[in-house]
XYZ file of C-alpha atoms in Angstrom:
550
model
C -25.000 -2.179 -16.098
C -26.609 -4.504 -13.405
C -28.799 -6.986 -15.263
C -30.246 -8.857 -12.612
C -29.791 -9.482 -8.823
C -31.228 -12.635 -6.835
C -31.735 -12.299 -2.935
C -32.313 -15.663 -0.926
C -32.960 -15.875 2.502
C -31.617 -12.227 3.116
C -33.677 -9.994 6.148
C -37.323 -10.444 4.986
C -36.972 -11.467 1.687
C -37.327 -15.196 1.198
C -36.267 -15.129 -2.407
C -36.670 -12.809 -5.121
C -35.043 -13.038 -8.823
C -34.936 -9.223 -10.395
C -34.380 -8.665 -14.210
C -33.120 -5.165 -14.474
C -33.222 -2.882 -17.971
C -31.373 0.185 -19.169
C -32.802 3.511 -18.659
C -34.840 4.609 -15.827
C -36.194 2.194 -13.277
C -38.287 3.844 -10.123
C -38.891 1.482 -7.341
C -41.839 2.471 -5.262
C -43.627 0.965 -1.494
C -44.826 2.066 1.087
C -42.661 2.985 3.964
C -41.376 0.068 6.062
C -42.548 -2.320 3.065
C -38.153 -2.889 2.657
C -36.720 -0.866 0.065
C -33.678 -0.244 2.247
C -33.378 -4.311 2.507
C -33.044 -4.285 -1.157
C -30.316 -1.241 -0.925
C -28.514 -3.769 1.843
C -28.689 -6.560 -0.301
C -26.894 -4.947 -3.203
C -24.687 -3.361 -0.965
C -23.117 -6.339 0.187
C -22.377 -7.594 -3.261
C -20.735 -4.087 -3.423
C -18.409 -4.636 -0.714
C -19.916 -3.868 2.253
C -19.497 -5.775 5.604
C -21.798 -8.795 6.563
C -24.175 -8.685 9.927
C -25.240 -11.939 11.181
C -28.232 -10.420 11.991
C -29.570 -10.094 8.452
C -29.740 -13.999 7.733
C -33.555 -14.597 7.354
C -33.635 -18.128 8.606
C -30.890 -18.655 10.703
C -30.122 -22.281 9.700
C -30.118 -21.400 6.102
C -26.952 -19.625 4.501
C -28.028 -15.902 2.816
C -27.046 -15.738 -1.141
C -27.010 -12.892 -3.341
C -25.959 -13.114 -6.429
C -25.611 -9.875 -9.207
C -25.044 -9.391 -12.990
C -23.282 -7.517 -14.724
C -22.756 -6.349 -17.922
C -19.407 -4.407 -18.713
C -19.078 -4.336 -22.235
C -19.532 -0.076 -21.889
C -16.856 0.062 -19.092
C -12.852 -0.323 -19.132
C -12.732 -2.150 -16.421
C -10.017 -4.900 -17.452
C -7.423 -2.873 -16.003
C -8.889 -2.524 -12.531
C -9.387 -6.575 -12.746
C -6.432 -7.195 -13.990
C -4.494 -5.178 -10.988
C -6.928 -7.073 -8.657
C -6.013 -10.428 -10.247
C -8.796 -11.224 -11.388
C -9.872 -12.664 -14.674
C -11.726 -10.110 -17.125
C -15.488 -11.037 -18.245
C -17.555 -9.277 -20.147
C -20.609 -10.808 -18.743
C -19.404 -11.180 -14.655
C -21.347 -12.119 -11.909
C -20.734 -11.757 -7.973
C -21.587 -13.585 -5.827
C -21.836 -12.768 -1.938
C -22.618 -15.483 0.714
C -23.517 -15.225 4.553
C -23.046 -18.616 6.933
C -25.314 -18.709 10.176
C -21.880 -18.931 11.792
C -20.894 -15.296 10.650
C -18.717 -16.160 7.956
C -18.786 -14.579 4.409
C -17.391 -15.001 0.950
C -17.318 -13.050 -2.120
C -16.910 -14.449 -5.550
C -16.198 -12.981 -8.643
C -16.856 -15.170 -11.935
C -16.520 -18.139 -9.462
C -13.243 -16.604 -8.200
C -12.570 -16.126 -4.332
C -12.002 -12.694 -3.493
C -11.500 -9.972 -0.555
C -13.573 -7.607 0.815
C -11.141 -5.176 -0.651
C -11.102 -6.334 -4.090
C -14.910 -6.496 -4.116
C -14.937 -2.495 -2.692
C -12.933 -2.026 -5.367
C -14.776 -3.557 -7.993
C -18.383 -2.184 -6.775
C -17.458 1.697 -6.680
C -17.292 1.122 -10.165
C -20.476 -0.440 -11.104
C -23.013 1.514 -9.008
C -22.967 4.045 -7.320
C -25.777 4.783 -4.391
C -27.010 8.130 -3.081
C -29.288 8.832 -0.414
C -30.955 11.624 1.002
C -28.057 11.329 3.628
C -25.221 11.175 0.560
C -25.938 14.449 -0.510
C -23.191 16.096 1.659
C -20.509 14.459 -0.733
C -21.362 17.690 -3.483
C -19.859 19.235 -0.488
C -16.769 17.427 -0.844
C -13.727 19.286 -2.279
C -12.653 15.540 -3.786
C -15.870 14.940 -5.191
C -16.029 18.383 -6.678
C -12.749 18.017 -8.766
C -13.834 14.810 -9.839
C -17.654 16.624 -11.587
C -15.044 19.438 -12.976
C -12.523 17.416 -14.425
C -15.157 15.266 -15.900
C -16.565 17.704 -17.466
C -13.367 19.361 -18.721
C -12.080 15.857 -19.784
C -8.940 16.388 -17.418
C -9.046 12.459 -17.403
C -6.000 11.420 -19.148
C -3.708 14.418 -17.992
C -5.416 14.107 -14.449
C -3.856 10.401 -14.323
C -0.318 11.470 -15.637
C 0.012 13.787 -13.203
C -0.959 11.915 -10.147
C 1.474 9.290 -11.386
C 4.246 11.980 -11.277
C 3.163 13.566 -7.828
C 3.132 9.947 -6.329
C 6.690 9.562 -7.358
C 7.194 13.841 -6.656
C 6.115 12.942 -2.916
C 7.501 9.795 -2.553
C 10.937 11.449 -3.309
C 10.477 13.969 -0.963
C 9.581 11.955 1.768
C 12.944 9.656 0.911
C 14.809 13.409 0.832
C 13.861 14.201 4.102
C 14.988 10.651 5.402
C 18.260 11.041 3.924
C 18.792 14.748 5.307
C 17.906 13.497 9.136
C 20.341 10.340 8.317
C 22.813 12.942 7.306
C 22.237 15.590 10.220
C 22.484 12.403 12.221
C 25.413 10.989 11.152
C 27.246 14.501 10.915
C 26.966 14.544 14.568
C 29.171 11.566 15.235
C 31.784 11.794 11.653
C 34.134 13.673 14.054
C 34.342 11.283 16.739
C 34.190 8.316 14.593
C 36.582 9.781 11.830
C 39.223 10.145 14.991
C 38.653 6.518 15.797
C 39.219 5.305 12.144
C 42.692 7.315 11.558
C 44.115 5.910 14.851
C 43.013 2.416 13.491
C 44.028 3.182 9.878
C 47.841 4.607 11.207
C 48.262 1.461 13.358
C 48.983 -0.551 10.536
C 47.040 -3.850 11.579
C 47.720 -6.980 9.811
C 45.716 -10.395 10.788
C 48.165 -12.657 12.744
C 50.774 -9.886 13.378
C 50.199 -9.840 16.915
C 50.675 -13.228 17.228
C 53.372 -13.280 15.776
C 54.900 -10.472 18.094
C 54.152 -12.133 21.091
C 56.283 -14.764 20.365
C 59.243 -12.581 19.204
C 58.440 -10.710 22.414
C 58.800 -13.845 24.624
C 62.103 -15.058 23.127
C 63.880 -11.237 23.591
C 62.245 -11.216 26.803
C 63.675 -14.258 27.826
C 67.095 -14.435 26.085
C 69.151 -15.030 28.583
C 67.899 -18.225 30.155
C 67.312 -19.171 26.891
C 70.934 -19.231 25.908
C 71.862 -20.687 28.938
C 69.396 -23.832 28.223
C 70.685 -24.070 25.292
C 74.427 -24.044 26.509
C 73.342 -26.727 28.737
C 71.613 -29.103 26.407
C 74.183 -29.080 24.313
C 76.799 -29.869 26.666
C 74.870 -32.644 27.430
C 74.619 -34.159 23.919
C 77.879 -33.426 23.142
C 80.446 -33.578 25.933
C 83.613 -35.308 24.829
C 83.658 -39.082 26.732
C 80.751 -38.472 28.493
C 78.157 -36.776 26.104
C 75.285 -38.217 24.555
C 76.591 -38.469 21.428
C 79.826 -40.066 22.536
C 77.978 -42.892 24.149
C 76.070 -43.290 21.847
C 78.400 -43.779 19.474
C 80.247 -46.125 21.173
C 77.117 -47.982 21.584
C 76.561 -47.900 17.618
C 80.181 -49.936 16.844
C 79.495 -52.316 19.094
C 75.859 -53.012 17.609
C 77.399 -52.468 13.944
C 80.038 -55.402 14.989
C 76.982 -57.955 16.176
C 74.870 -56.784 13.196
C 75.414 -59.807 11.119
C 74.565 -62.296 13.369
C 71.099 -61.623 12.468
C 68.637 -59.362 11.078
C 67.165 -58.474 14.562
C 70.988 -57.387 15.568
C 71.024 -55.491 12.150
C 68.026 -54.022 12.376
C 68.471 -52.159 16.440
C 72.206 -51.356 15.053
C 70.013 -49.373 11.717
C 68.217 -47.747 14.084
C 70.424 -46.736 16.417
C 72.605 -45.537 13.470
C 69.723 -43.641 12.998
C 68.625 -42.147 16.113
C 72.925 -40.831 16.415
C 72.595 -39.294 12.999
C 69.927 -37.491 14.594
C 70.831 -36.060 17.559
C 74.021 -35.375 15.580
C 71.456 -33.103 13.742
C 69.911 -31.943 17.100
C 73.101 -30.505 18.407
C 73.887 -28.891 15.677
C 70.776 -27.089 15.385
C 71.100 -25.984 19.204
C 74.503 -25.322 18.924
C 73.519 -22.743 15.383
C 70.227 -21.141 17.710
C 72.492 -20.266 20.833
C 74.747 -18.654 18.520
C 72.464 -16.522 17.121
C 70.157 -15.926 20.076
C 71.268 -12.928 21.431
C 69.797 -9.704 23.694
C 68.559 -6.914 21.432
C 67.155 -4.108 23.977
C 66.118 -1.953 20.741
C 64.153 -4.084 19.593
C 62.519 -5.632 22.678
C 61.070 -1.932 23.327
C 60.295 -2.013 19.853
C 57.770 -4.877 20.088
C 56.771 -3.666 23.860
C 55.739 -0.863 22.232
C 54.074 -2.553 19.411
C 51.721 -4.560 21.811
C 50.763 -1.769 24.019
C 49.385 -0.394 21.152
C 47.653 -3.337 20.080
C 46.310 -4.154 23.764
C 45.544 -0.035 24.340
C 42.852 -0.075 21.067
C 41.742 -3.479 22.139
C 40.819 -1.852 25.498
C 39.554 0.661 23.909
C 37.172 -1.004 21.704
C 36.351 -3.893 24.345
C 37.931 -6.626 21.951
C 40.713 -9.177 22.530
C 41.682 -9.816 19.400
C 43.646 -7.597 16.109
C 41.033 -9.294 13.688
C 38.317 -8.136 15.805
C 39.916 -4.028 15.209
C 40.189 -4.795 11.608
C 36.377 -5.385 11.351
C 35.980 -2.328 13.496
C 38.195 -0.251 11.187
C 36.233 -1.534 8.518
C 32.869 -0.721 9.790
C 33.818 2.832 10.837
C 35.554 3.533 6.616
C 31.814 2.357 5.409
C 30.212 4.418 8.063
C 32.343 7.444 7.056
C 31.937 6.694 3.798
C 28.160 6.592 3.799
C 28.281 10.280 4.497
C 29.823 11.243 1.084
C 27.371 8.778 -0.241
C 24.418 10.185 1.533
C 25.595 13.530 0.156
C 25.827 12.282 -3.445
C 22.186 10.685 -2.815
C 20.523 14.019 -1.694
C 22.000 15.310 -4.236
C 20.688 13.066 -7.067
C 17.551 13.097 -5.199
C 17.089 16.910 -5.449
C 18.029 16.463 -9.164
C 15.197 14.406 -9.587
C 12.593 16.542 -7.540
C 13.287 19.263 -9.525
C 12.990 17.251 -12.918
C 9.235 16.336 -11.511
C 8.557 19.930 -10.055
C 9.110 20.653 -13.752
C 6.669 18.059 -15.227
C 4.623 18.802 -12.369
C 4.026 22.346 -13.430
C 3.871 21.770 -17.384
C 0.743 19.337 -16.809
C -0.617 21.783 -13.752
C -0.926 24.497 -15.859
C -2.649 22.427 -18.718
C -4.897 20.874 -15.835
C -5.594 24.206 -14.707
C -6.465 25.659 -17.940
C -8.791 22.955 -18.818
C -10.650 23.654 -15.445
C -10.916 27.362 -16.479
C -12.246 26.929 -19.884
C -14.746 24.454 -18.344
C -16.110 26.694 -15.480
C -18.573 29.091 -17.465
C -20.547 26.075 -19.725
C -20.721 24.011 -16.276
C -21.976 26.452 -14.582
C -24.603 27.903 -16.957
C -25.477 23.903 -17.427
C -26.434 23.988 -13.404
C -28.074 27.384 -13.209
C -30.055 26.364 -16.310
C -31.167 22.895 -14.249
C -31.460 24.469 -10.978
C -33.755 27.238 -12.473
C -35.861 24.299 -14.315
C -35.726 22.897 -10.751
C -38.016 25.851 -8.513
C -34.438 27.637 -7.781
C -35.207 30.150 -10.775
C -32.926 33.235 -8.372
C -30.206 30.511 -7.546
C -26.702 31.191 -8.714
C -23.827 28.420 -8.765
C -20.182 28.882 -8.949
C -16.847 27.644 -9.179
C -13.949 29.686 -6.774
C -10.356 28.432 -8.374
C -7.554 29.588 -7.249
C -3.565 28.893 -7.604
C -1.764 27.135 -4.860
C 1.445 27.754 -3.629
C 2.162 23.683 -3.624
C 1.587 20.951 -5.651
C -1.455 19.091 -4.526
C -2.742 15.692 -5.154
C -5.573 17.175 -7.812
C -3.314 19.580 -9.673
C -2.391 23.196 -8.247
C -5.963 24.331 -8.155
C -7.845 25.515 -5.011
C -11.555 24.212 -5.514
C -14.445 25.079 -4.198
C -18.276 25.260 -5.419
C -20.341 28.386 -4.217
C -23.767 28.923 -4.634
C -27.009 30.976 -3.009
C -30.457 30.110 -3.869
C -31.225 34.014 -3.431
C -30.782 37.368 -5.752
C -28.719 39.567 -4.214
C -26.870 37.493 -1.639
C -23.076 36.740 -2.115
C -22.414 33.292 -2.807
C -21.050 31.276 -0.493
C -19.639 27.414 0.211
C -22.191 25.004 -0.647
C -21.837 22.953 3.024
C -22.672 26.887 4.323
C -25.337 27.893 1.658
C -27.722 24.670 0.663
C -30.078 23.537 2.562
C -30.444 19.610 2.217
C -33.289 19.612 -0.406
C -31.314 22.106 -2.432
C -28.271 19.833 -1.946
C -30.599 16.726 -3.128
C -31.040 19.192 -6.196
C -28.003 20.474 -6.653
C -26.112 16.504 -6.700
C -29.457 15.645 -9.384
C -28.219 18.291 -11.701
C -24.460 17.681 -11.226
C -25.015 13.889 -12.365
C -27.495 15.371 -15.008
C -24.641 17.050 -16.676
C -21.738 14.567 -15.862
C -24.069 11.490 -17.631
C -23.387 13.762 -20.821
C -19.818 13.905 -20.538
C -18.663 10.369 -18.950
C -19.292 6.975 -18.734
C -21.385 6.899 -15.325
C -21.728 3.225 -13.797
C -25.495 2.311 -12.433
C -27.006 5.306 -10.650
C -29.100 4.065 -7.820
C -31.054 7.227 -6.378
C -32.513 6.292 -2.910
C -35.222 9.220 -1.737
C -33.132 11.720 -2.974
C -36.157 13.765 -4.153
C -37.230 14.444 0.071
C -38.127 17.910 0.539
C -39.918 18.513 -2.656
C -43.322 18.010 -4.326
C -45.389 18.881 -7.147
C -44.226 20.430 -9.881
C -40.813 20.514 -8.899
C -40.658 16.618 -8.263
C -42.142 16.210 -11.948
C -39.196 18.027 -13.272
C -37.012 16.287 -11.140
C -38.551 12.616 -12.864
C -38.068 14.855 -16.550
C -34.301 15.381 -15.710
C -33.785 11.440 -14.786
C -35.634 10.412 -17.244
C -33.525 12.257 -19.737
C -30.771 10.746 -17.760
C -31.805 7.120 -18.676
C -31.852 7.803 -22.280
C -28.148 7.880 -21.387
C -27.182 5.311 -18.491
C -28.889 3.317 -15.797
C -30.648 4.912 -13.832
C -32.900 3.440 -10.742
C -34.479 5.707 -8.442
C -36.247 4.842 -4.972
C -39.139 7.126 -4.268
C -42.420 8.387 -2.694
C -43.211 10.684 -5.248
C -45.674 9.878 -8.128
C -44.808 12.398 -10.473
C -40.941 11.006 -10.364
C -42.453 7.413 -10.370
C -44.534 7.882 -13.171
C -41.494 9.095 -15.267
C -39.958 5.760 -15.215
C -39.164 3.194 -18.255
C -39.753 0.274 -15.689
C -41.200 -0.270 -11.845
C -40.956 -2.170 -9.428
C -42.793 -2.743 -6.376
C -41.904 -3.483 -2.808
C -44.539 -4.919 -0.788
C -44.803 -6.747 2.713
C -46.931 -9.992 3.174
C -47.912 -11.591 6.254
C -47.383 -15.623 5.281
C -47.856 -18.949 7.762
C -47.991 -16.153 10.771
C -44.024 -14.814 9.247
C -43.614 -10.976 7.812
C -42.128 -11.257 4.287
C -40.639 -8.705 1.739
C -41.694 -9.470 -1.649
C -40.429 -7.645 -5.338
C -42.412 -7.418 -8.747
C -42.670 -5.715 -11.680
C -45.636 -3.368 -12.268
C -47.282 -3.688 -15.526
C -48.922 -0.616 -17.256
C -52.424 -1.214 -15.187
C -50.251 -1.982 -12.145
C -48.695 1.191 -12.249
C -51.700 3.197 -12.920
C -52.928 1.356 -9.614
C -49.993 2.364 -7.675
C -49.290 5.572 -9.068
C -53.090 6.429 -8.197
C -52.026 4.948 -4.602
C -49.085 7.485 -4.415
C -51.521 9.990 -5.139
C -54.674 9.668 -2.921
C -54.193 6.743 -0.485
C -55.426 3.786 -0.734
C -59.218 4.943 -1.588
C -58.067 6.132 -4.685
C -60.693 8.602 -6.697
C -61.887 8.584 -10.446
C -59.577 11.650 -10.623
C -56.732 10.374 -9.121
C -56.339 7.413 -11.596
C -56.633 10.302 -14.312
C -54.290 12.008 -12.587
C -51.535 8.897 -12.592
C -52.865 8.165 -16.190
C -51.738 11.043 -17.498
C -47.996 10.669 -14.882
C -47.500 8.041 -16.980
C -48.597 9.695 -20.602
C-alpha cells in the first residue's frame, strides 16, 4: 500500500507531501492542471527512466520519495533475490541531478534501475485509457484466469520444470550438431590416430635412434679410428704408454728427493694408470663395433617413419606426435561421450515431458472449472455496466507443445451485441468497452488475489451518466478490498471516493506551479458541483454533487 509520496522540485510542482489511505482515492483537476506530472512522479520511483527535462529548477536536484507499507504482500522473496534487505515499512527514494544523473534507493540502499522495475510492478500498478489494450494480451489473460482459478502454486512448479524442460532441449540440440559435426571428421581423424597409435612412440626414442643410426652408419671409419688410437697409445717402444712408462721409473727413482719430485711422479703414476684404462676401453669398443646391415635398415626404417608423421603433422619432434595422438584419442573419444550425453539428456527430457504433463493437465483442469463462474462474474458486471446484450468468453484449447503457461491455448472472446458470434477482444471491443471490460476483470481478480495499489488514470473516457456512476459503485466496492486511486473527469466516479484530492495550477512571482490538497467534505461538494456545471455552479448542481457524495 503506498502511504505517502513527497515530490520536490519535480516539472511544476515545487513541493508537495501526500498522505495516502486505503480504499478508494479519486484525484480530480481540470485538464492541463498536472495530474499526469503526478503519474510521472510516481513513475519514476517505479522504475522508469529519468528526463533532464523534468527538473523544475535546474540548479536544484529533483527528489521523490514513496512509502510503503508491505505487511499484506510476500515480497521478501523478490527482495531477497534482488539483494536487498526486507522492511516492512520501506521507502524509495528516486533522485534527479541537473547534470542528468539519477539514483534509486531502497531503505537507504543503492539500487538499479532494474531492481527498482522489479520492485515497482509489484506495488502499483497504473492503467490508462491507453493501457487498456493489455486485456488484449494473451499473457495478461492467463494471468486474470489463473488468478481466479488459484493456478498460483502449480503455475510456479511448472514453469520451474519447463525452464529446465527447455533449457535441456536447447543443450540437446547443441550436443546433436556437435555430434553431426564431429561424425563428419571421426573417419579421417580415427585413420590418423591408429597410424599414430601402431607406431609405437616413446619420448626420447628417436633420439636415441639417431645415435645408434650414426654409429652403424659410420662403422667402418669408426673402427679404423679406433685401430689407430690405439696403436698410438699402445705401440710396443714407441707407444704412449711405453713412454710413458719409462718416464714414470725415472720420476719414481727422483721421488724422494722431495715432495715436489714425489708429488709429479703420483701424478704421472696416475695419468699412466689411466690411459692404461683408456686403451683398454678402445681396444674392448673396436672389438665389438662391428657392421650390422639388418639392423642399420632396421633403424632407417624406424626414422623414416618418425620423420614421414612428423611431415605429416608439421612437427619436428616425437613428443610433439604424442600430444597429437593424444588430442585425436580425446577427440574420438568425445564422440562416445557425446553419445552417452544425448542419451542421458533425452532420459531426462522425457522424465520432465512427464512432470510436464501431470501438472498440465491439473493446470488445465483448474482453468476449465474456473471458466463458467468467471465468466458469469463479467457478464454480470458488464450488464451492470450499460453492456446488458454483451457476452464474454473464454476459447481454451489443447496444444500440441508444452508452452510457457501450461498446454492451454487462451484467448478471451466477447461481442457487446445479441446475436453476433463472439469474437477476439483486440477485434470485438471498442476502447470504452475495453476501459470496461479491464474495470470488471480487476473487479473480480481484487476478490480472489492480493492486488498491489491500483492507480486508474481516465480509464472511465467514453462514458457518462449513469454508466460512470456504476463504474464509481464497482471501485468503490473495490476499495473495501485494496487500494484503489482513480484519476478522473467524471463526478459521479469522483463522488464515490473515500478520499480526494485536488490538482490545481497557480500562477506565483510571474512562475506556473502545480499544487496537491486534500478536499474536505465542503471542498468536495465545491468541486464535485464544478465537475458538474462549470465553474458558475447552480443551486441544483450543488444538490446534485450533495447527493454524489450521499
Amino acid at each position: 500500500m503506498l502511504n505517502s509520496i513527497h515530490i520536490k522540485n519535480y516539472a511544476l510542482i515545487e513541493e508537495v507531501n501526500l498522505q495516502f489511505n486505503n480504499g478508494f482515492t479519486v484525484i480530480t483537476g481540470e485538464t492541463g492542471a498536472g495530474k499526469s506530472i503526478l503519474l510521472g512522479a510516481l513513475g519514476l520511483i517505479l522504475g522508469k527512466r529519468a528526463d533532464i527535462s523534468s527538473i523544475g529548477n535546474p540548479d536544484e536536484k529533483c527528489v521523490i520519495e514513496a512509502h510503503f507499507d508491505l505487511t499484506r504482500y510476500n515480497l521478501e522473496p523478490l527482495f531477497n533475490s534482488e539483494d536487498l534487505d526486507y522492511e516492512p515499512q520501506t521507502i524509495i527514494r528516486r533522485e534527479i541531478l541537473a547534470s542528468g544523473k539519477s539514483r534509486a534507493f531502497v531503505n537507504d540502499t543503492p539500487v538499479t534501475l532494474n531492481q527498482l522495475s522489479a520492485l515497482g510492478m509489484n506495488l502499483v500498478d497504473i492503467h490508462s485509457q491507453h493501457q487498456t489494450m493489455e486485456v488484449t494480451d494473451v499473457d495478461f489473460q492467463f494471468q486474470v484466469l489463473d488468478a481466479f482459478a488459484e493456478n498460483g502454486r502449480n503455475l510456479s512448479e511448472y514453469k520451474n520444470v519447463y525452464t529446465s524442460y527447455r533449457k535441456k532441449e536447447s543443450e540437446l540440440k547443441k550436443l546433436i550438431k556437435q555430434k553431426a559435426d564431429a561424425q563428419k571428421e571421426e573417419e579421417y581423424k580415427s585413420f590418423l590416430l591408429e597410424e599414430l597409435l601402431a607406431a609405437n612412440l616413446k619420448p626420447g626414442e628417436q633420439e636415441q635412434l639417431e645415435s645408434a643410426h650414426d654409429t652403424l652408419n659410420n662403422v667402418e671409419q669408426i673402427t679404423e679410428g679406433l685401430a689407430a688410437a690405439y696403436q698410438t697409445l699402445s705401440r710396443e717402444e714407441v707407444g704412449v704408454n711405453e713412454m710413458l712408462l719409462t718416464a714414470k721409473i725415472r720420476l719414481s727413482k727422483l721421488s724422494g728427493f722431495s715432495p715436489k719430485l714425489q708429488a709429479l711422479s703420483d701424478r704421472l703414476e696416475a695419468v699412466t694408470i689411466e690411459l692404461d684404462d683408456i686403451s683398454e676401453s678402445i681396444n674392448d669398443l673396436a672389438a665389438d663395433t662391428e657392421g650390422d646391415p639388418t639392423e642399420l635398415a632396421r633403424l632407417e626404417s624406424r626414422l623414416k617413419l618418425f620423420f614421414d608423421l612428423q611431415k605429416k603433422h608439421q612437427v619436428a619432434s616425437v613428443e610433439e606426435l604424442i600430444a597429437i595422438r593424444d588430442t585425436l584419442d580425446e577427440e574420438v573419444q568425445s564422440l562416445t561421450n557425446l553419445d552417452q550425453n544425448i542419451t542421458k539428456l533425452e532420459r531426462e527430457i522425457v522424465q520432465s515431458k512427464t512432470e510436464l504433463e501431470k501438472l498440465a493437465v491439473i493446470i488445465t483442469g483448474k482453468r476449465r472449472n474456473t471458466i463458467e463462474p468467471l465468466t458469469e462474474k463479467l457478464q454480470q458486471i458488464l450488464s451492470n455496466l450499460g453492456m446488458p446484450n454483451a457476452r464474454f468468453e473464454v476459447s481454451l484449447s489443447d496444444s500440441t507443445s508444452f508452452l510457457e503457461n501450461g498446454k492451454d491455448i487462451l484467448s478471451f472472446l466477447f461481442t457487446a451485441n445479441k446475436g453476433m458470434r463472439a469474437q477476439e477482444l483486440k477485434k470485438a471491443a471498442s476502447g470504452g468497452e475495453l476501459s470496461r471490460i479491464m474495470l470488471a476483470i480487476k473487479s473480480v481478480l481484487s476478490d480472489y488475489t492480493q492486488l498491489p495499489t491500483l492507480i486508474f488514470d481516465e480509464i472511465d473516457t467514453g462514458v457518462s451518466g449513469e454508466i460512470a456512476l456504476k463504474m464509481g459503485h464497482i471501485m468503490k466496492a473495490m476499495g473495501n478490498r485494496m487500494q484503489l486511486i482513480s484519476i478522473t473527469h467524471l463526478p459521479q466516479i469522483a463522488g464515490q471516493g473515500a478520499h480526494h484530492f485536488k490538482v490545481f495550477k497557480e500562477d506565483k512571482q510571474q512562475k506556473t506551479t502545480t499544487g496537491i490538497r486534500v478536499l474536505d467534505q465542503d471542498q468536495r461538494i465545491a468541486e464535485l458541483a464544478e465537475m458538474l456545471g462549470g465553474k458558475a455552479s447552480s443551486d441544483a448542481a450543488f444538490d446534485h454533487a450533495r447527493q454524489l457524495l450521499n
